[in-house]
mmCIF file of C-alpha atoms in Angstrom:
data_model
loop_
_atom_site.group_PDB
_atom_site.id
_atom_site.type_symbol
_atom_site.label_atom_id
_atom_site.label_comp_id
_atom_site.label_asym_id
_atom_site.label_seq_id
_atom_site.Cartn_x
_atom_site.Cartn_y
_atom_site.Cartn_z
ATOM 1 C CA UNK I 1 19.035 -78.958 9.889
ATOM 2 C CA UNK I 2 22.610 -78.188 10.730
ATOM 3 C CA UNK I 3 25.001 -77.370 7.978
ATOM 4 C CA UNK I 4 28.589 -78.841 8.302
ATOM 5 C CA UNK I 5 29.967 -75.766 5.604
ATOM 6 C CA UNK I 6 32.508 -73.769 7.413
ATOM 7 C CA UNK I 7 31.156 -70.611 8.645
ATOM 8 C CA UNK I 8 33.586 -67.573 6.856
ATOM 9 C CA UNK I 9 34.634 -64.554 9.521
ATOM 10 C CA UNK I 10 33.248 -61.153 8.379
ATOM 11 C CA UNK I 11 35.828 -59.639 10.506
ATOM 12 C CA UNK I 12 38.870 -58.070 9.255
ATOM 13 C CA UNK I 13 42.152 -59.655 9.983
ATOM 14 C CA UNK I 14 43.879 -57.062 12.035
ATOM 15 C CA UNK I 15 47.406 -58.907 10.748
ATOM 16 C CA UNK I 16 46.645 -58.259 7.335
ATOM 17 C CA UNK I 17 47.702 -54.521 5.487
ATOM 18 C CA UNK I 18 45.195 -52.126 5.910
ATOM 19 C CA UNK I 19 46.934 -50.214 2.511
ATOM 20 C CA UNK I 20 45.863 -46.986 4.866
ATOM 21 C CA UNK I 21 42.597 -47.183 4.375
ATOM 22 C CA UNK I 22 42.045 -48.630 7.948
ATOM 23 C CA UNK I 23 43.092 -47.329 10.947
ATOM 24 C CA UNK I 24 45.867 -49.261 12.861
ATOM 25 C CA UNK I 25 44.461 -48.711 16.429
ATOM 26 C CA UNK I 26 42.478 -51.713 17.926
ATOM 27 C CA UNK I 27 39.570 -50.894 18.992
ATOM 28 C CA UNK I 28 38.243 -53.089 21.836
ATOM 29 C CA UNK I 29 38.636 -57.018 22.886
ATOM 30 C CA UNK I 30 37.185 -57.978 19.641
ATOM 31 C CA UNK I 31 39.806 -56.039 16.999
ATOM 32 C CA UNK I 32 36.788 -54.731 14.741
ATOM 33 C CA UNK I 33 38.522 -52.289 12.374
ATOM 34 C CA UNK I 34 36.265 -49.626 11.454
ATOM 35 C CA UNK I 35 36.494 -47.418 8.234
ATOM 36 C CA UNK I 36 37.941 -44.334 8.714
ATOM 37 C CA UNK I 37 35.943 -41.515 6.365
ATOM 38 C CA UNK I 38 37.058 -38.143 5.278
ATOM 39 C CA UNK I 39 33.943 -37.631 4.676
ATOM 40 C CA UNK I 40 33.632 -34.141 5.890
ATOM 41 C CA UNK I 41 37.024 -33.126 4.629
ATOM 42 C CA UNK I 42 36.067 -32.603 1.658
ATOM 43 C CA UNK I 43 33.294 -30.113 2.853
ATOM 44 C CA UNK I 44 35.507 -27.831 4.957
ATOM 45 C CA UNK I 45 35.577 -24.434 5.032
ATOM 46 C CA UNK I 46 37.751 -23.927 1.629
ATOM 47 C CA UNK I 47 35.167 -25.567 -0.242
ATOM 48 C CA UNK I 48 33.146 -22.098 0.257
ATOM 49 C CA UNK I 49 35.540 -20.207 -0.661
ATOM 50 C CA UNK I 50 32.813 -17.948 -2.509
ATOM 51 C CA UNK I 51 30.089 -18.884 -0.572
ATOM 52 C CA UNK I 52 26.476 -17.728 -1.787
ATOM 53 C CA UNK I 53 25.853 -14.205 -0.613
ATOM 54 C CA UNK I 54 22.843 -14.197 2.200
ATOM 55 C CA UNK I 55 18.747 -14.214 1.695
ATOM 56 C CA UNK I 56 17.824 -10.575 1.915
ATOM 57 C CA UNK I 57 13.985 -9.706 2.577
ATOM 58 C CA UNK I 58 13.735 -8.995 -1.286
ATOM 59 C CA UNK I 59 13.404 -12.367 -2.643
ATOM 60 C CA UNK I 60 12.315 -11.245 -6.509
ATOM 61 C CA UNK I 61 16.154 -11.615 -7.102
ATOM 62 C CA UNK I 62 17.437 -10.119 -10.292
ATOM 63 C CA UNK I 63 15.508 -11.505 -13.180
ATOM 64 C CA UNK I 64 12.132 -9.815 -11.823
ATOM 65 C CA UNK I 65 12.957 -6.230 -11.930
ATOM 66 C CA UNK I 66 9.504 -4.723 -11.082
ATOM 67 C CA UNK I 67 11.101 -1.608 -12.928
ATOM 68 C CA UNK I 68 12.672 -3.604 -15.852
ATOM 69 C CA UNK I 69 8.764 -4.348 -16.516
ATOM 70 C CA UNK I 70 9.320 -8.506 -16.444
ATOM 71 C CA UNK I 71 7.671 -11.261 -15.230
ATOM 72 C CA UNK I 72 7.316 -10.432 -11.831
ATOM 73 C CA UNK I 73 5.535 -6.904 -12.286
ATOM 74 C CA UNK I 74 2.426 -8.402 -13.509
ATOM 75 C CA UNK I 75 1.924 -10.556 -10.030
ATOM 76 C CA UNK I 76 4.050 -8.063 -7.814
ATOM 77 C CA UNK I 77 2.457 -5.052 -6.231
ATOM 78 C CA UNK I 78 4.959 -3.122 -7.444
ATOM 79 C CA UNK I 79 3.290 -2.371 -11.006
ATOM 80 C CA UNK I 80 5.091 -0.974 -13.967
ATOM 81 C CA UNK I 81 6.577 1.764 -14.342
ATOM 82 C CA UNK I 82 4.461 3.508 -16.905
ATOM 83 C CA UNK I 83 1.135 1.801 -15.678
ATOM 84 C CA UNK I 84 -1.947 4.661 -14.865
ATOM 85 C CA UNK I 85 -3.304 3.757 -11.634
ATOM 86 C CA UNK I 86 -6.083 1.543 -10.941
ATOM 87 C CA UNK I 87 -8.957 4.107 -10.156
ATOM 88 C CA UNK I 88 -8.028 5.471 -14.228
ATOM 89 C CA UNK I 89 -7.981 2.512 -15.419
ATOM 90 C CA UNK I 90 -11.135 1.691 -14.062
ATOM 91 C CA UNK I 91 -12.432 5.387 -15.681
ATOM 92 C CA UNK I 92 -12.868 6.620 -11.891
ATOM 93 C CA UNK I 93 -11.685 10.345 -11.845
ATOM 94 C CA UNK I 94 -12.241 12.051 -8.543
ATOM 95 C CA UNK I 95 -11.185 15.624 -10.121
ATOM 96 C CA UNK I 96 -13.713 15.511 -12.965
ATOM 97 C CA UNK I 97 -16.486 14.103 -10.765
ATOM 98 C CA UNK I 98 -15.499 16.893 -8.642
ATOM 99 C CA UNK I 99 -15.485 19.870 -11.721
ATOM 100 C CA UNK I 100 -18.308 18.634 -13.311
ATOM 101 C CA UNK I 101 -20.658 18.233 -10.027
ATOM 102 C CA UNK I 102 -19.532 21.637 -9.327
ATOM 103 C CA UNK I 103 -20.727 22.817 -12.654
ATOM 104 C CA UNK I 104 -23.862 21.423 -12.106
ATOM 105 C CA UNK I 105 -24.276 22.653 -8.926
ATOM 106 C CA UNK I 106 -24.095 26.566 -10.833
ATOM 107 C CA UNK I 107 -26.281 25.955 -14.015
ATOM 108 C CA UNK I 108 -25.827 29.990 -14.514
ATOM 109 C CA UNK I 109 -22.414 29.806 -15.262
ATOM 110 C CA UNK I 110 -21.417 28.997 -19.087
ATOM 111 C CA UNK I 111 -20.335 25.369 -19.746
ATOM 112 C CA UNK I 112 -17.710 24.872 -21.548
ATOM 113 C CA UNK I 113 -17.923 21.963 -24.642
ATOM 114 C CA UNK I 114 -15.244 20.183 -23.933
ATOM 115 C CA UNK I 115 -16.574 19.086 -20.061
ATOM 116 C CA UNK I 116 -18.184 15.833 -21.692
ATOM 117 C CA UNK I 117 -15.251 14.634 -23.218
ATOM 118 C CA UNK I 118 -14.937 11.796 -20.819
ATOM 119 C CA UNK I 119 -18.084 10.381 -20.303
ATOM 120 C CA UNK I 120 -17.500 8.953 -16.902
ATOM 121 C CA UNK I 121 -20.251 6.656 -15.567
ATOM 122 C CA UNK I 122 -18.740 6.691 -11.841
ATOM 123 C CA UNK I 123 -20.393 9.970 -10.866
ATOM 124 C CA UNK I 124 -24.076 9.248 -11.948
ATOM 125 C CA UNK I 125 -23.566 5.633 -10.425
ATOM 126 C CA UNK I 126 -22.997 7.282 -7.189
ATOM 127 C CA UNK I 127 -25.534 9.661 -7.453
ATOM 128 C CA UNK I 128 -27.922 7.031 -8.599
ATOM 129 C CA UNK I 129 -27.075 4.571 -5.644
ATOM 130 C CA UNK I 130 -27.544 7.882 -2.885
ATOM 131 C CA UNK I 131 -30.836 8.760 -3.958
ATOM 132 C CA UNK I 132 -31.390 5.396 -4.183
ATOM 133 C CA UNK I 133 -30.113 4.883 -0.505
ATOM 134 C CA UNK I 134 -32.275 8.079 0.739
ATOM 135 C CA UNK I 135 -35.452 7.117 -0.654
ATOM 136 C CA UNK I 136 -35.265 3.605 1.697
ATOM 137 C CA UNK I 137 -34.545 5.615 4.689
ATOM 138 C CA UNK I 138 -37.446 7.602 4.386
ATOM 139 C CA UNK I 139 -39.414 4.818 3.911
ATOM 140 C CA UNK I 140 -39.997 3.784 0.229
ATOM 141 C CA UNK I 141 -37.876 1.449 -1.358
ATOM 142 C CA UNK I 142 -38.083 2.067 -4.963
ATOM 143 C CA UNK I 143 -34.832 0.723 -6.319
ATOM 144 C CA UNK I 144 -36.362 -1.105 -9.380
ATOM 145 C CA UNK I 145 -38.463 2.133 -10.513
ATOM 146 C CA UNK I 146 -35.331 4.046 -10.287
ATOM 147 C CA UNK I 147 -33.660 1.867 -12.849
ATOM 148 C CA UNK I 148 -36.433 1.218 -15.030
ATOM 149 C CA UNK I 149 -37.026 5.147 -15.485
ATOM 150 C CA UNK I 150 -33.140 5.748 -15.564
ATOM 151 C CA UNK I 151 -33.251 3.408 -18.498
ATOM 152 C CA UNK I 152 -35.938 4.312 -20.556
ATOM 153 C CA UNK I 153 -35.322 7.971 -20.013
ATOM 154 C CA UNK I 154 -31.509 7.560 -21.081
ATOM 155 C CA UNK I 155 -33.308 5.632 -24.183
ATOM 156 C CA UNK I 156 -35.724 8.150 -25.163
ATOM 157 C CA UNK I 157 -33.801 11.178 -25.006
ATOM 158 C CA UNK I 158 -30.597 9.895 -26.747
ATOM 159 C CA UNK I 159 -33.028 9.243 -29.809
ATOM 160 C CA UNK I 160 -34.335 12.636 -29.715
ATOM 161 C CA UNK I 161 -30.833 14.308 -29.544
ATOM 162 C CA UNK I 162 -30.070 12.212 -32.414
ATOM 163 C CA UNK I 163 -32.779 13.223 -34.634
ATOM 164 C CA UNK I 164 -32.644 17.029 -33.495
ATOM 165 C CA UNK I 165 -28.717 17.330 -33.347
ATOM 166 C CA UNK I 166 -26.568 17.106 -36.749
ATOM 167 C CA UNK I 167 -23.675 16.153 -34.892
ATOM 168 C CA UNK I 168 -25.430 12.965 -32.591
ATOM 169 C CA UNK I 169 -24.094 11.699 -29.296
ATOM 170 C CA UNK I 170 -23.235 8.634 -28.130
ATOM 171 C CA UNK I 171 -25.586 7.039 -25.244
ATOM 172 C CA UNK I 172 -22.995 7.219 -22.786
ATOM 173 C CA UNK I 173 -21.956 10.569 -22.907
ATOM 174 C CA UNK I 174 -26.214 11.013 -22.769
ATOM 175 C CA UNK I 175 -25.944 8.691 -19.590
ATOM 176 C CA UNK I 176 -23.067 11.071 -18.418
ATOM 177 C CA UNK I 177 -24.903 14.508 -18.089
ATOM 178 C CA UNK I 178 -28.898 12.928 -17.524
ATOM 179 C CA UNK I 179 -26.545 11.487 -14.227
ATOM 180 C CA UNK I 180 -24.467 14.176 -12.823
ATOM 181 C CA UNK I 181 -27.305 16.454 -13.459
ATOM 182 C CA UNK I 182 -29.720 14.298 -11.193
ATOM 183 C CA UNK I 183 -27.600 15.625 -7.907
ATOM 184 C CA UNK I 184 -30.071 18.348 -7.146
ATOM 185 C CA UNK I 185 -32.298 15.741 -7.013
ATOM 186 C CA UNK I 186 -30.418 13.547 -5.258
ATOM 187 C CA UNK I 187 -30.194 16.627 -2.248
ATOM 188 C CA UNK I 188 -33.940 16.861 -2.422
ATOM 189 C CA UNK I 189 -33.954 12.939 -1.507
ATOM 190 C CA UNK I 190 -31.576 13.395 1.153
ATOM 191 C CA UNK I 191 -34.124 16.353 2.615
ATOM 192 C CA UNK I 192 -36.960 13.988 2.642
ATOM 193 C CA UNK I 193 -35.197 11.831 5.391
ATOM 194 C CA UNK I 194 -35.862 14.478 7.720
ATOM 195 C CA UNK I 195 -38.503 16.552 6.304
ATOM 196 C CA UNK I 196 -41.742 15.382 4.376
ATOM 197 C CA UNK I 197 -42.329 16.722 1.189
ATOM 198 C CA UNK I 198 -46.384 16.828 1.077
ATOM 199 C CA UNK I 199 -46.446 19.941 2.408
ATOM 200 C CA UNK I 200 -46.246 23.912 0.484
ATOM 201 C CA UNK I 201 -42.150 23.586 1.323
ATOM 202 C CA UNK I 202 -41.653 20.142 -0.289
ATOM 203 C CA UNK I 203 -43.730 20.873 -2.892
ATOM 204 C CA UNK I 204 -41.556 24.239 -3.862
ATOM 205 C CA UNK I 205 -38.326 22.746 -3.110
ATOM 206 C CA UNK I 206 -39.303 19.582 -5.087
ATOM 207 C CA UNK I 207 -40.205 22.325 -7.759
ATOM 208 C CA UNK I 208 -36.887 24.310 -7.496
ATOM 209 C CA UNK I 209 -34.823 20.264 -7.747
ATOM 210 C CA UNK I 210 -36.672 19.672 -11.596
ATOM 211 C CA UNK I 211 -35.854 23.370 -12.614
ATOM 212 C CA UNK I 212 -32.710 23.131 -11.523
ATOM 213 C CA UNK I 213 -31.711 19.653 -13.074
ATOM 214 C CA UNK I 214 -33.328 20.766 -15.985
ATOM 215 C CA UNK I 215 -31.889 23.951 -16.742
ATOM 216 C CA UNK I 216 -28.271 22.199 -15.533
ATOM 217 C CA UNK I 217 -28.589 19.089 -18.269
ATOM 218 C CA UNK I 218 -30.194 21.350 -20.676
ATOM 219 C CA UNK I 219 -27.683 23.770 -21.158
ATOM 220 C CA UNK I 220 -24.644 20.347 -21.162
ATOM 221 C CA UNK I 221 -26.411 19.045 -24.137
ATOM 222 C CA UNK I 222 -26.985 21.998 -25.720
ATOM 223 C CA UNK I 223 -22.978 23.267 -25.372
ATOM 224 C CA UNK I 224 -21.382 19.939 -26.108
ATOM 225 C CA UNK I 225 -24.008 19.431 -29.065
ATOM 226 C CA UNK I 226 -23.744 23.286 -30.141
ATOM 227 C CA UNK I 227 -27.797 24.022 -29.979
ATOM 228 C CA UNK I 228 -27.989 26.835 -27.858
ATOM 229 C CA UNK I 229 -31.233 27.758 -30.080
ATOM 230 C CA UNK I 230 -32.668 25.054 -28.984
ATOM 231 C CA UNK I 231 -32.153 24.822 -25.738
ATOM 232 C CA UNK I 232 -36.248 24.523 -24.659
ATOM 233 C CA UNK I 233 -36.501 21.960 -26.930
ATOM 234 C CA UNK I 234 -34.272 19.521 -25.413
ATOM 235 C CA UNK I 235 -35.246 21.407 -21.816
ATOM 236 C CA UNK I 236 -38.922 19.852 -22.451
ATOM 237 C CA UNK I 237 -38.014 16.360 -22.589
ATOM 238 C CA UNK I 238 -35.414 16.447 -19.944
ATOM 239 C CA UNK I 239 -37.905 17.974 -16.982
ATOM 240 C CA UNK I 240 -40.461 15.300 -18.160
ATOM 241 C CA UNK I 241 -37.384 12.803 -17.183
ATOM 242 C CA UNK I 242 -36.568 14.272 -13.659
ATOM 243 C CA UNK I 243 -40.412 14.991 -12.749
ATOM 244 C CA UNK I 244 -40.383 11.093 -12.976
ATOM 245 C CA UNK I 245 -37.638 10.882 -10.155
ATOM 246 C CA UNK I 246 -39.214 13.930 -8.540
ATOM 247 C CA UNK I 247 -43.007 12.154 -7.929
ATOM 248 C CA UNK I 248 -40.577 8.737 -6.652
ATOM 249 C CA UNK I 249 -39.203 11.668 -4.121
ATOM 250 C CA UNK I 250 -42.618 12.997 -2.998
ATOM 251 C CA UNK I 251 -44.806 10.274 -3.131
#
């Protein structure tokens, strides 16, 4: 239906003032005036007068000191300052699994008292796991037995220390030396990969491992408990422990 309203121009009139907003040039056959924008005057290069200093390959910026000990240290890899490393935090000593293997290693030397005042678990752990590891490559997996005796023994002799000592230990510090002292018995595992033990020489070095892990944990409990007179005492319940480990080895 056709509308007889007059249709309004949405053209400018190029005869009428512009007030400088417009620009007075025509601009083709049809005068369209277009709007001339200082748009990017006001972003020229005096706006930056200061501009923001570049990204550098730090981005933590300056509120997440890593040394300041802020927010950032806890997620960063950076750490704080004062933090022990991870290995100590996680009680994992490579010197004292190092001093007191060694000492077990020489049971004739005199231990000192003090060498259980850390009672580690990562060295018996280890020691554990290898003989655990030689047994199944010579042929008998016995992972559970080793374990079950571990625990019981650990058990059984922290309750007699206890009732023979005045002084009592803790069960991890028992756990400690029954565990580092097992690494003569953890060599005699590591000898059955390549040699049996049913024969006269397994049967005396198997002999020679329970003496010597014996006389080794015997003489820790006895220094760091202060009963050097009763050192066979506590040496009888002990080789009953590693003859356990001993028949797992042989048989």
């Amino acid at each position: 239906m056709a509308s007889n309203q007059p249709v309004h121009s949405v053209l400018f009139d190029n005869s009428a003032p512009q007030n400088g907003y417009y620009d007075s040039g025509n601009s083709g056959a049809d005068n369209l005036q277009f709007y001339a924008s200082s748009y990017g005057d006001q972003y020229s290069s005096s706006y930056y007068a200061n501009p923001p200093p570049a990204a550098t390959g730090d981005m933590r910026g300056t509120s997440y000191d890593s040394q300041s000990g802020s927010f950032w240290s806890a997620f960063g890899t950076g750490g704080f300052a004062d933090e022990p490393p991870l290995l100590e935090e996680l009680g994992i000593n490579f010197d004292h699994i190092k001093s007191k293997s060694l000492t077990v290693l020489n049971p004739i030397r005199s231990v000192p008292d003090t060498i259980m005042d850390d009672a580690d678990l990562a060295g018996p752990l280890l020691f554990i796991f290898l003989f655990g590891i030689f047994l199944m490559l010579s042929g008998k997996v016995h992972f559970g037995y080793i374990y079950g005796v571990g625990l019981l023994g650990v058990v059984s002799i922290y309750s007699i220390l206890n009732l023979m000592s005045e002084n009592g230990v803790d069960w991890s510090r028992t756990a400690s030396v029954l565990g580092y002292c097992l690494l003569p018995m953890v060599m005699l595992s590591g000898f059955s990969v390549v040699l049996p033990l049913g024969g006269f020489v397994g049967l005396v070095l198997t002999a020679i491992s329970i003496l010597w892990c014996t006389c080794s944990s015997s003489g820790m409990f006895t220094s760091v408990l202060h009963m050097s007179e009763q050192r066979f005492l506590v040496a009888y319940p002990v080789g009953l422990f590693y003859a356990c480990f001993a028949l797992m080895t042989v048989f």
